[in-house]
Tab-separated table of C-alpha atoms in Angstrom:
chain	number	residue	atom	x	y	z
C	835	UNK	CA	-21.775	-73.491	28.002
C	836	UNK	CA	-23.923	-70.871	26.325
C	837	UNK	CA	-27.583	-70.136	27.040
C	838	UNK	CA	-29.640	-71.003	23.969
C	839	UNK	CA	-32.406	-68.468	23.310
C	840	UNK	CA	-35.187	-67.926	20.834
C	841	UNK	CA	-37.293	-64.882	20.065
C	842	UNK	CA	-40.927	-64.608	18.984
C	843	UNK	CA	-41.571	-61.366	17.141
C	844	UNK	CA	-38.829	-59.706	15.084
C	845	UNK	CA	-40.273	-56.224	14.660
C	846	UNK	CA	-39.190	-52.836	15.965
C	847	UNK	CA	-39.084	-53.633	19.685
C	848	UNK	CA	-36.958	-56.721	19.026
C	849	UNK	CA	-34.522	-55.172	16.554
C	850	UNK	CA	-34.215	-51.757	18.207
C	851	UNK	CA	-34.169	-52.841	21.857
C	852	UNK	CA	-33.862	-56.489	22.830
C	853	UNK	CA	-31.625	-58.066	20.196
C	854	UNK	CA	-28.887	-55.375	20.337
C	855	UNK	CA	-28.820	-55.762	24.128
C	856	UNK	CA	-28.781	-59.574	24.010
C	857	UNK	CA	-25.840	-59.497	21.596
C	858	UNK	CA	-23.753	-57.790	24.294
C	859	UNK	CA	-24.193	-60.764	26.650
C	860	UNK	CA	-21.403	-63.231	25.924
C	861	UNK	CA	-23.239	-66.188	27.469
C	862	UNK	CA	-26.313	-65.767	25.245
C	863	UNK	CA	-26.745	-67.423	21.862
C	864	UNK	CA	-29.748	-66.635	19.655
C	865	UNK	CA	-30.570	-69.862	17.819
C	866	UNK	CA	-34.235	-69.460	16.801
C	867	UNK	CA	-36.245	-66.586	15.322
C	868	UNK	CA	-39.959	-66.360	14.623
C	869	UNK	CA	-42.148	-63.737	12.972
C	870	UNK	CA	-45.369	-63.907	10.976
C	871	UNK	CA	-43.423	-62.132	8.214
C	872	UNK	CA	-40.671	-64.583	7.339
C	873	UNK	CA	-38.408	-61.937	5.801
C	874	UNK	CA	-38.225	-60.095	9.122
C	875	UNK	CA	-37.235	-63.248	10.978
C	876	UNK	CA	-34.606	-64.054	8.349
C	877	UNK	CA	-33.161	-60.544	8.553
C	878	UNK	CA	-32.961	-60.693	12.352
C	879	UNK	CA	-31.357	-64.149	12.214
C	880	UNK	CA	-28.769	-62.949	9.716
C	881	UNK	CA	-27.811	-59.991	11.911
C	882	UNK	CA	-28.132	-61.398	15.420
C	883	UNK	CA	-28.316	-65.168	15.109
C	884	UNK	CA	-25.743	-67.834	15.828
C	885	UNK	CA	-24.466	-69.886	12.870
C	886	UNK	CA	-27.269	-72.155	11.684
C	887	UNK	CA	-30.018	-70.225	13.505
C	888	UNK	CA	-33.505	-71.488	12.608
C	889	UNK	CA	-36.311	-69.314	11.259
C	890	UNK	CA	-40.062	-69.879	11.781
C	891	UNK	CA	-43.360	-68.210	11.016
C	892	UNK	CA	-45.298	-70.350	13.537
C	893	UNK	CA	-44.270	-69.630	17.135
C	894	UNK	CA	-45.439	-73.097	18.254
C	895	UNK	CA	-42.672	-74.636	16.149
C	896	UNK	CA	-40.132	-72.449	17.932
C	897	UNK	CA	-41.568	-73.428	21.319
C	898	UNK	CA	-41.012	-77.084	20.392
C	899	UNK	CA	-37.241	-76.500	20.269
C	900	UNK	CA	-34.882	-77.236	23.164
C	901	UNK	CA	-34.324	-73.676	24.337
C	902	UNK	CA	-33.252	-72.225	27.669
C	903	UNK	CA	-34.915	-68.836	27.149
C	904	UNK	CA	-37.670	-67.512	24.881
C	905	UNK	CA	-38.220	-63.778	24.404
C	906	UNK	CA	-41.766	-62.781	23.504
C	907	UNK	CA	-41.546	-59.462	21.635
C	908	UNK	CA	-44.993	-59.352	20.120
C	909	UNK	CA	-47.837	-56.847	20.701
C	910	UNK	CA	-49.000	-56.949	24.329
C	911	UNK	CA	-52.380	-58.442	23.515
C	912	UNK	CA	-50.719	-61.641	22.276
C	913	UNK	CA	-48.490	-62.275	25.314
C	914	UNK	CA	-51.068	-64.268	27.252
C	915	UNK	CA	-51.917	-66.916	24.666
C	916	UNK	CA	-48.285	-67.348	23.610
C	917	UNK	CA	-47.337	-67.868	27.268
C	918	UNK	CA	-50.118	-70.434	27.750
C	919	UNK	CA	-49.043	-72.259	24.605
C	920	UNK	CA	-45.497	-72.350	25.978
C	921	UNK	CA	-46.840	-74.075	29.103
C	922	UNK	CA	-48.536	-76.674	26.880
C	923	UNK	CA	-45.346	-77.310	24.904
C	924	UNK	CA	-44.394	-80.191	27.213
C	925	UNK	CA	-41.103	-78.555	28.211
C	926	UNK	CA	-42.149	-77.680	31.764
C	927	UNK	CA	-43.271	-79.424	34.932
C	928	UNK	CA	-46.455	-77.414	35.359
C	929	UNK	CA	-46.580	-78.139	39.086
C	930	UNK	CA	-43.167	-76.536	39.513
C	931	UNK	CA	-43.662	-73.580	37.188
C	932	UNK	CA	-44.610	-69.967	37.854
C	933	UNK	CA	-45.141	-67.016	35.548
C	934	UNK	CA	-43.649	-63.611	36.334
C	935	UNK	CA	-44.561	-60.172	35.048
C	936	UNK	CA	-42.833	-56.916	35.983
C	937	UNK	CA	-45.922	-54.834	36.705
C	938	UNK	CA	-46.165	-52.573	39.746
C	939	UNK	CA	-49.959	-52.402	39.722
C	940	UNK	CA	-50.242	-48.653	39.333
C	941	UNK	CA	-52.757	-46.664	37.299
C	942	UNK	CA	-51.527	-48.096	34.028
C	943	UNK	CA	-53.213	-50.012	31.225
C	944	UNK	CA	-50.483	-52.635	31.696
C	945	UNK	CA	-52.043	-53.550	35.053
C	946	UNK	CA	-54.677	-55.421	33.006
C	947	UNK	CA	-52.085	-57.903	31.764
C	948	UNK	CA	-52.031	-59.800	35.050
C	949	UNK	CA	-55.795	-60.315	34.957
C	950	UNK	CA	-55.704	-61.332	31.282
C	951	UNK	CA	-52.973	-63.853	32.014
C	952	UNK	CA	-54.934	-65.283	34.953
C	953	UNK	CA	-58.068	-65.492	32.789
C	954	UNK	CA	-56.151	-67.359	30.094
C	955	UNK	CA	-54.759	-69.827	32.653
C	956	UNK	CA	-58.207	-70.494	34.124
C	957	UNK	CA	-59.684	-71.042	30.686
C	958	UNK	CA	-57.065	-73.722	29.994
C	959	UNK	CA	-57.458	-75.415	33.367
C	960	UNK	CA	-54.139	-74.062	34.652
C	961	UNK	CA	-55.413	-71.844	37.460
C	962	UNK	CA	-53.044	-73.585	39.917
C	963	UNK	CA	-50.017	-72.025	38.171
C	964	UNK	CA	-48.973	-68.941	40.180
C	965	UNK	CA	-48.455	-65.517	38.641
C	966	UNK	CA	-45.783	-63.384	40.298
C	967	UNK	CA	-45.876	-59.625	39.837
C	968	UNK	CA	-44.014	-56.717	41.375
C	969	UNK	CA	-47.032	-54.945	42.831
C	970	UNK	CA	-48.198	-53.564	46.156
C	971	UNK	CA	-51.844	-53.414	45.133
C	972	UNK	CA	-52.962	-57.018	45.620
C	973	UNK	CA	-53.475	-57.595	41.911
C	974	UNK	CA	-52.606	-61.285	42.150
C	975	UNK	CA	-53.796	-63.173	45.212
C	976	UNK	CA	-52.471	-66.589	44.179
C	977	UNK	CA	-48.849	-65.778	43.517
C	978	UNK	CA	-47.421	-68.889	45.176
C	979	UNK	CA	-44.521	-66.665	46.057
C	980	UNK	CA	-44.008	-65.076	49.460
C	981	UNK	CA	-41.546	-62.324	50.187
C	982	UNK	CA	-39.520	-63.107	53.302
C	983	UNK	CA	-37.835	-60.490	55.468
C	984	UNK	CA	-34.303	-61.532	54.363
C	985	UNK	CA	-35.377	-61.262	50.707
C	986	UNK	CA	-36.773	-57.764	51.268
C	987	UNK	CA	-33.623	-56.666	53.087
C	988	UNK	CA	-31.434	-58.046	50.288
C	989	UNK	CA	-33.512	-56.288	47.636
C	990	UNK	CA	-33.300	-52.970	49.462
C	991	UNK	CA	-29.566	-53.463	49.954
C	992	UNK	CA	-29.193	-53.970	46.203
C	993	UNK	CA	-30.985	-50.648	45.629
C	994	UNK	CA	-28.650	-48.795	47.995
C	995	UNK	CA	-25.468	-50.221	46.476
C	996	UNK	CA	-26.766	-49.792	42.939
C	997	UNK	CA	-27.742	-46.160	43.498
C	998	UNK	CA	-24.356	-45.313	44.992
C	999	UNK	CA	-22.352	-47.086	42.276
C	1000	UNK	CA	-24.394	-45.375	39.543
C	1001	UNK	CA	-23.993	-41.922	41.101
C	1002	UNK	CA	-20.256	-42.244	41.741
C	1003	UNK	CA	-19.560	-43.796	38.337
C	1004	UNK	CA	-21.462	-41.063	36.483
C	1005	UNK	CA	-19.597	-38.334	38.360
C	1006	UNK	CA	-16.166	-39.952	37.978
C	1007	UNK	CA	-16.050	-41.487	34.506
C	1008	UNK	CA	-16.197	-38.195	32.497
C	1009	UNK	CA	-13.134	-36.850	34.344
C	1010	UNK	CA	-10.961	-39.916	34.977
C	1011	UNK	CA	-7.353	-39.638	33.843
C	1012	UNK	CA	-7.097	-43.357	33.160
C	1013	UNK	CA	-9.902	-44.525	30.882
C	1014	UNK	CA	-11.846	-47.415	32.392
C	1015	UNK	CA	-10.783	-46.821	36.003
C	1016	UNK	CA	-14.309	-46.019	37.163
C	1017	UNK	CA	-15.855	-48.927	35.272
C	1018	UNK	CA	-13.322	-51.276	36.861
C	1019	UNK	CA	-14.382	-50.116	40.319
C	1020	UNK	CA	-18.024	-50.774	39.443
C	1021	UNK	CA	-17.183	-54.294	38.262
C	1022	UNK	CA	-14.915	-55.033	41.236
C	1023	UNK	CA	-17.447	-53.879	43.802
C	1024	UNK	CA	-20.281	-55.680	42.015
C	1025	UNK	CA	-18.325	-58.932	42.343
C	1026	UNK	CA	-17.471	-58.268	45.996
C	1027	UNK	CA	-21.073	-57.484	46.874
C	1028	UNK	CA	-22.372	-60.506	44.953
C	1029	UNK	CA	-20.017	-62.751	46.923
C	1030	UNK	CA	-21.113	-61.126	50.199
C	1031	UNK	CA	-24.801	-61.582	49.437
C	1032	UNK	CA	-24.202	-65.227	48.525
C	1033	UNK	CA	-22.807	-65.676	52.047
C	1034	UNK	CA	-25.789	-63.824	53.589
C	1035	UNK	CA	-23.613	-60.824	54.371
C	1036	UNK	CA	-23.472	-57.165	53.388
C	1037	UNK	CA	-27.145	-56.206	53.338
C	1038	UNK	CA	-27.924	-55.326	56.959
C	1039	UNK	CA	-28.228	-51.635	57.754
C	1040	UNK	CA	-25.173	-51.830	60.012
C	1041	UNK	CA	-23.054	-53.514	57.335
C	1042	UNK	CA	-24.171	-51.010	54.685
C	1043	UNK	CA	-23.208	-48.162	57.013
C	1044	UNK	CA	-19.638	-49.507	56.870
C	1045	UNK	CA	-19.404	-50.705	53.251
C	1046	UNK	CA	-21.025	-47.762	51.450
C	1047	UNK	CA	-18.351	-45.242	52.593
C	1048	UNK	CA	-15.639	-47.713	51.534
C	1049	UNK	CA	-17.099	-47.760	48.016
C	1050	UNK	CA	-17.341	-43.967	47.981
C	1051	UNK	CA	-13.734	-43.574	49.134
C	1052	UNK	CA	-12.473	-45.841	46.349
C	1053	UNK	CA	-14.142	-43.632	43.725
C	1054	UNK	CA	-12.888	-40.474	45.440
C	1055	UNK	CA	-9.328	-41.770	45.067
C	1056	UNK	CA	-9.596	-42.120	41.283
C	1057	UNK	CA	-7.287	-39.479	39.698
C	1058	UNK	CA	-9.375	-36.985	37.712
C	1059	UNK	CA	-8.905	-33.936	35.518
C	1060	UNK	CA	-10.154	-30.529	36.622
C	1061	UNK	CA	-12.031	-29.618	33.465
C	1062	UNK	CA	-15.621	-28.377	33.369
C	1063	UNK	CA	-18.241	-30.240	31.371
C	1064	UNK	CA	-21.903	-29.814	30.584
C	1065	UNK	CA	-23.932	-31.405	33.367
C	1066	UNK	CA	-27.101	-33.219	32.321
C	1067	UNK	CA	-29.809	-34.720	34.512
C	1068	UNK	CA	-32.034	-37.588	33.381
C	1069	UNK	CA	-35.563	-38.137	34.688
C	1070	UNK	CA	-38.589	-39.927	33.298
C	1071	UNK	CA	-40.734	-43.027	33.329
C	1072	UNK	CA	-39.145	-45.705	35.483
C	1073	UNK	CA	-38.216	-48.096	32.652
C	1074	UNK	CA	-36.882	-45.725	30.002
C	1075	UNK	CA	-35.122	-43.656	32.673
C	1076	UNK	CA	-32.835	-46.516	33.734
C	1077	UNK	CA	-32.844	-49.149	30.999
C	1078	UNK	CA	-30.256	-48.811	28.196
C	1079	UNK	CA	-32.583	-50.987	26.114
C	1080	UNK	CA	-35.456	-48.568	26.667
C	1081	UNK	CA	-33.534	-45.308	26.136
C	1082	UNK	CA	-31.096	-46.305	23.394
C	1083	UNK	CA	-28.047	-46.212	25.693
C	1084	UNK	CA	-28.761	-42.623	26.729
C	1085	UNK	CA	-26.026	-42.415	29.380
C	1086	UNK	CA	-23.463	-43.790	26.930
C	1087	UNK	CA	-24.569	-41.266	24.307
C	1088	UNK	CA	-24.227	-38.380	26.785
C	1089	UNK	CA	-20.739	-39.597	27.707
C	1090	UNK	CA	-19.822	-39.602	24.007
C	1091	UNK	CA	-20.974	-35.959	23.888
C	1092	UNK	CA	-18.502	-35.035	26.651
C	1093	UNK	CA	-21.158	-34.620	29.354
C	1094	UNK	CA	-21.483	-35.516	33.017
C	1095	UNK	CA	-24.757	-37.292	33.772
C	1096	UNK	CA	-26.838	-37.378	36.928
C	1097	UNK	CA	-29.644	-39.946	37.195
C	1098	UNK	CA	-31.657	-39.802	40.457
C	1099	UNK	CA	-31.548	-43.145	42.252
C	1100	UNK	CA	-34.150	-45.876	42.509
C	1101	UNK	CA	-34.392	-45.585	46.305
C	1102	UNK	CA	-36.313	-42.340	45.859
C	1103	UNK	CA	-38.848	-44.103	43.671
C	1104	UNK	CA	-39.274	-46.895	46.225
C	1105	UNK	CA	-39.794	-44.326	49.000
C	1106	UNK	CA	-42.351	-42.628	46.754
C	1107	UNK	CA	-44.260	-45.888	46.199
C	1108	UNK	CA	-44.306	-46.732	49.907
C	1109	UNK	CA	-45.166	-43.172	50.890
C	1110	UNK	CA	-48.109	-43.261	48.473
C	1111	UNK	CA	-49.731	-45.988	50.557
C	1112	UNK	CA	-49.582	-43.686	53.575
C	1113	UNK	CA	-50.776	-40.679	51.588
C	1114	UNK	CA	-53.792	-42.699	50.396
C	1115	UNK	CA	-54.788	-43.321	53.999
C	1116	UNK	CA	-54.242	-39.657	54.898
C	1117	UNK	CA	-56.259	-38.407	51.926
C	1118	UNK	CA	-59.008	-41.009	51.699
C	1119	UNK	CA	-58.992	-42.841	55.024
C	1120	UNK	CA	-58.003	-46.422	55.751
C	1121	UNK	CA	-56.587	-48.884	58.238
C	1122	UNK	CA	-54.365	-47.469	60.983
C	1123	UNK	CA	-52.735	-50.884	61.295
C	1124	UNK	CA	-51.781	-50.852	57.605
C	1125	UNK	CA	-50.451	-47.325	58.002
C	1126	UNK	CA	-48.273	-48.497	60.903
C	1127	UNK	CA	-46.812	-51.429	58.968
C	1128	UNK	CA	-46.098	-49.294	55.902
C	1129	UNK	CA	-44.504	-46.637	58.122
C	1130	UNK	CA	-42.026	-49.219	59.438
C	1131	UNK	CA	-40.923	-50.037	55.878
C	1132	UNK	CA	-40.792	-46.325	55.007
C	1133	UNK	CA	-38.574	-45.534	57.998
C	1134	UNK	CA	-36.258	-48.436	57.126
C	1135	UNK	CA	-35.895	-47.051	53.586
C	1136	UNK	CA	-35.187	-43.575	54.943
C	1137	UNK	CA	-32.426	-45.086	57.072
C	1138	UNK	CA	-30.822	-46.754	54.035
C	1139	UNK	CA	-31.133	-43.504	52.079
C	1140	UNK	CA	-29.294	-41.650	54.842
C	1141	UNK	CA	-26.423	-44.173	54.634
C	1142	UNK	CA	-26.093	-43.497	50.885
C	1143	UNK	CA	-26.110	-39.726	51.418
C	1144	UNK	CA	-23.502	-39.932	54.187
C	1145	UNK	CA	-21.323	-42.159	51.969
C	1146	UNK	CA	-21.188	-39.435	49.284
C	1147	UNK	CA	-20.494	-36.831	51.972
C	1148	UNK	CA	-17.608	-39.043	53.123
C	1149	UNK	CA	-16.267	-39.165	49.552
C	1150	UNK	CA	-16.143	-35.360	49.596
C	1151	UNK	CA	-13.809	-35.447	52.589
C	1152	UNK	CA	-11.322	-37.256	50.333
C	1153	UNK	CA	-11.990	-35.412	47.056
C	1154	UNK	CA	-14.493	-32.575	47.232
C	1155	UNK	CA	-16.059	-33.033	43.794
C	1156	UNK	CA	-19.230	-35.083	44.224
C	1157	UNK	CA	-22.799	-33.790	44.175
C	1158	UNK	CA	-24.570	-35.154	47.246
C	1159	UNK	CA	-28.113	-36.405	46.482
C	1160	UNK	CA	-30.981	-34.778	48.346
C	1161	UNK	CA	-33.191	-36.715	50.720
C	1162	UNK	CA	-36.687	-37.839	49.782
C	1163	UNK	CA	-38.042	-35.478	52.459
C	1164	UNK	CA	-36.384	-32.540	50.692
C	1165	UNK	CA	-37.871	-33.554	47.342
C	1166	UNK	CA	-41.314	-33.723	48.896
C	1167	UNK	CA	-40.945	-30.192	50.274
C	1168	UNK	CA	-39.744	-28.848	46.926
C	1169	UNK	CA	-43.032	-29.430	45.135
C	1170	UNK	CA	-45.196	-27.667	47.722
C	1171	UNK	CA	-47.429	-25.298	45.768
C	1172	UNK	CA	-46.239	-26.698	42.442
C	1173	UNK	CA	-48.014	-30.062	42.201
C	1174	UNK	CA	-50.105	-32.028	44.698
C	1175	UNK	CA	-49.168	-35.173	46.630
C	1176	UNK	CA	-52.276	-36.871	45.247
C	1177	UNK	CA	-50.678	-36.814	41.772
C	1178	UNK	CA	-49.148	-40.296	41.801
C	1179	UNK	CA	-49.512	-41.867	38.361
C	1180	UNK	CA	-46.771	-41.897	35.735
C	1181	UNK	CA	-44.107	-41.348	38.446
C	1182	UNK	CA	-46.359	-38.547	39.739
C	1183	UNK	CA	-45.067	-35.536	41.624
C	1184	UNK	CA	-41.731	-37.293	42.157
C	1185	UNK	CA	-40.745	-36.728	38.517
C	1186	UNK	CA	-41.379	-32.991	38.843
C	1187	UNK	CA	-39.536	-32.901	42.166
C	1188	UNK	CA	-36.523	-34.675	40.666
C	1189	UNK	CA	-36.294	-32.036	37.930
C	1190	UNK	CA	-36.428	-29.275	40.547
C	1191	UNK	CA	-33.782	-30.973	42.657
C	1192	UNK	CA	-31.491	-31.450	39.641
C	1193	UNK	CA	-31.759	-27.771	38.732
C	1194	UNK	CA	-30.974	-26.690	42.293
C	1195	UNK	CA	-28.022	-29.129	42.419
C	1196	UNK	CA	-26.341	-27.642	39.346
C	1197	UNK	CA	-27.870	-29.785	36.601
C	1198	UNK	CA	-30.123	-27.276	34.768
C	1199	UNK	CA	-29.957	-29.314	31.547
C	1200	UNK	CA	-32.494	-32.119	31.818
C	1201	UNK	CA	-33.703	-34.921	29.564
C	1202	UNK	CA	-37.192	-36.131	30.428
C	1203	UNK	CA	-37.354	-39.649	28.966
C	1204	UNK	CA	-40.920	-40.745	28.278
C	1205	UNK	CA	-42.677	-43.703	26.619
C	1206	UNK	CA	-45.127	-42.581	23.984
C	1207	UNK	CA	-48.140	-44.324	25.506
C	1208	UNK	CA	-47.956	-43.156	29.153
C	1209	UNK	CA	-50.167	-40.057	29.281
C	1210	UNK	CA	-49.783	-39.461	33.063
C	1211	UNK	CA	-46.011	-39.440	32.615
C	1212	UNK	CA	-46.307	-36.803	29.908
C	1213	UNK	CA	-48.443	-34.665	32.223
C	1214	UNK	CA	-46.022	-34.696	35.181
C	1215	UNK	CA	-43.007	-34.438	32.870
C	1216	UNK	CA	-43.606	-32.491	29.669
C	1217	UNK	CA	-46.703	-30.862	31.164
C	1218	UNK	CA	-44.705	-29.281	34.010
C	1219	UNK	CA	-41.881	-27.798	31.940
C	1220	UNK	CA	-43.560	-24.382	31.606
C	1221	UNK	CA	-44.142	-24.142	35.359
C	1222	UNK	CA	-40.514	-25.073	36.018
C	1223	UNK	CA	-39.302	-22.580	33.432
C	1224	UNK	CA	-41.174	-19.866	35.296
C	1225	UNK	CA	-39.551	-20.939	38.568
C	1226	UNK	CA	-36.096	-21.531	37.061
C	1227	UNK	CA	-35.649	-19.288	33.979
C	1228	UNK	CA	-32.215	-20.773	33.205
C	1229	UNK	CA	-33.469	-24.352	33.133
C	1230	UNK	CA	-32.986	-26.212	29.850
C	1231	UNK	CA	-35.384	-29.185	29.663
C	1232	UNK	CA	-36.144	-31.384	26.671
C	1233	UNK	CA	-38.746	-34.198	26.652
C	1234	UNK	CA	-37.751	-37.191	24.523
C	1235	UNK	CA	-40.210	-39.893	23.468
C	1236	UNK	CA	-38.789	-43.418	23.474
C	1237	UNK	CA	-40.865	-45.955	21.587
C	1238	UNK	CA	-40.321	-48.322	18.648
C	1239	UNK	CA	-41.745	-45.759	16.206
C	1240	UNK	CA	-39.278	-43.018	17.179
C	1241	UNK	CA	-35.945	-43.051	15.377
C	1242	UNK	CA	-32.723	-42.945	17.352
C	1243	UNK	CA	-31.371	-40.263	15.028
C	1244	UNK	CA	-34.297	-37.952	15.777
C	1245	UNK	CA	-33.928	-38.524	19.513
C	1246	UNK	CA	-30.202	-37.801	19.468
C	1247	UNK	CA	-30.608	-34.716	17.277
C	1248	UNK	CA	-33.073	-33.218	19.762
C	1249	UNK	CA	-30.659	-33.955	22.602
C	1250	UNK	CA	-27.792	-32.341	20.641
C	1251	UNK	CA	-29.864	-29.176	20.232
C	1252	UNK	CA	-30.411	-29.114	23.993
C	1253	UNK	CA	-26.669	-29.640	24.562
C	1254	UNK	CA	-25.838	-26.780	22.179
C	1255	UNK	CA	-27.974	-24.457	24.310
C	1256	UNK	CA	-26.349	-25.899	27.446
C	1257	UNK	CA	-22.854	-25.115	26.145
C	1258	UNK	CA	-23.881	-21.563	25.263
C	1259	UNK	CA	-25.332	-21.080	28.743
C	1260	UNK	CA	-22.181	-22.487	30.371
C	1261	UNK	CA	-19.917	-20.209	28.328
C	1262	UNK	CA	-22.098	-17.205	29.138
C	1263	UNK	CA	-22.005	-18.029	32.848
C	1264	UNK	CA	-18.209	-18.323	32.737
C	1265	UNK	CA	-17.949	-14.868	31.123
C	1266	UNK	CA	-20.259	-13.347	33.711
C	1267	UNK	CA	-18.298	-14.914	36.577
C	1268	UNK	CA	-14.851	-14.149	35.179
C	1269	UNK	CA	-12.885	-11.527	37.178
C	1270	UNK	CA	-13.029	-8.144	35.481
C	1271	UNK	CA	-9.780	-6.347	34.636
C	1272	UNK	CA	-9.215	-3.065	36.442
C	1273	UNK	CA	-9.323	0.020	34.273
């Protein structure tokens, strides 16, 4: 049975990002489209809709349909009132409903969305409906949702397994002799881990210490070619760095260009976010008790990170071809004298440190993926390229803006120019390192 979905807003963000991604999900069926410009909704329905898909110009008519999922792809300022109208549609038990927003609560204009949503709920007499957000800043006091220790441990386990699978897949797929072998391992292990988690297994530190090397060994046993390829690192704002929807399938594009890709893992970002709480107390003062609690979480994350690193080291005992990721502590040392620890917004000093670590690990060609509207991210990314060029003259870094107004063709052409320079540099390095004939 397919999931019936509708979409409100059929502009650039819908057509360039969400709808192409939704079409790849076999279980999803787009049956309703709405836009204030009817022609846009009709065009989207013709390209992405199921047979007989309905078209609307009034989103309230779409909300009246029997749908399992509704995507709201309108300008941010309209999200709140559309969400409130959805609550009033009569399709939900309001005493068993919560709203969720993926906002970390950092120094971002998007942090206002939680407050706007709460204000809209209060205005409509719905203040009892909880708002859940992914933040560590206390932005929403009435979430109605409490994180338990098992939930936290599961979430952190997912990060560890996800980081390792991504790293091993990216370093195996470009060289595999049998096409699809690496992808099959990712799918097989994803299923195994999902089954383990469903049985409350696989996410303790002790279990991860055993399972992570098993995953690494499986990838190390994949038969590979010995060819050399251009190695490209990807850094950037947290969403466009990882999301194929946000970066126009960047990793897939790099694979099509015969490249090996390295994307620093999400565990580093989580360590950065937790460490920031401690740095705030060090820099500005604060509760010693809070510092102690945060330090416990930080140390637990460091332990998980060490398991991931040791798993890759184990893979190299089977097939010595994997680049071992650096520890968070090493990244923090790298940026000493380059950028301060108080620089935390827009991925902060971590983004700069990741570029430095990639260069030192043999990935001098770097794509810095950035959303147009995040100025802090541009500062710690694009704004640090000159400093890094002075430190690493052979670095080859290109910042790419990802937003609905930027064309995919322009983005890919800029990346191809960077790759052309990368190939020239690789060929030059091979000539310089080639053994010289005796006269």
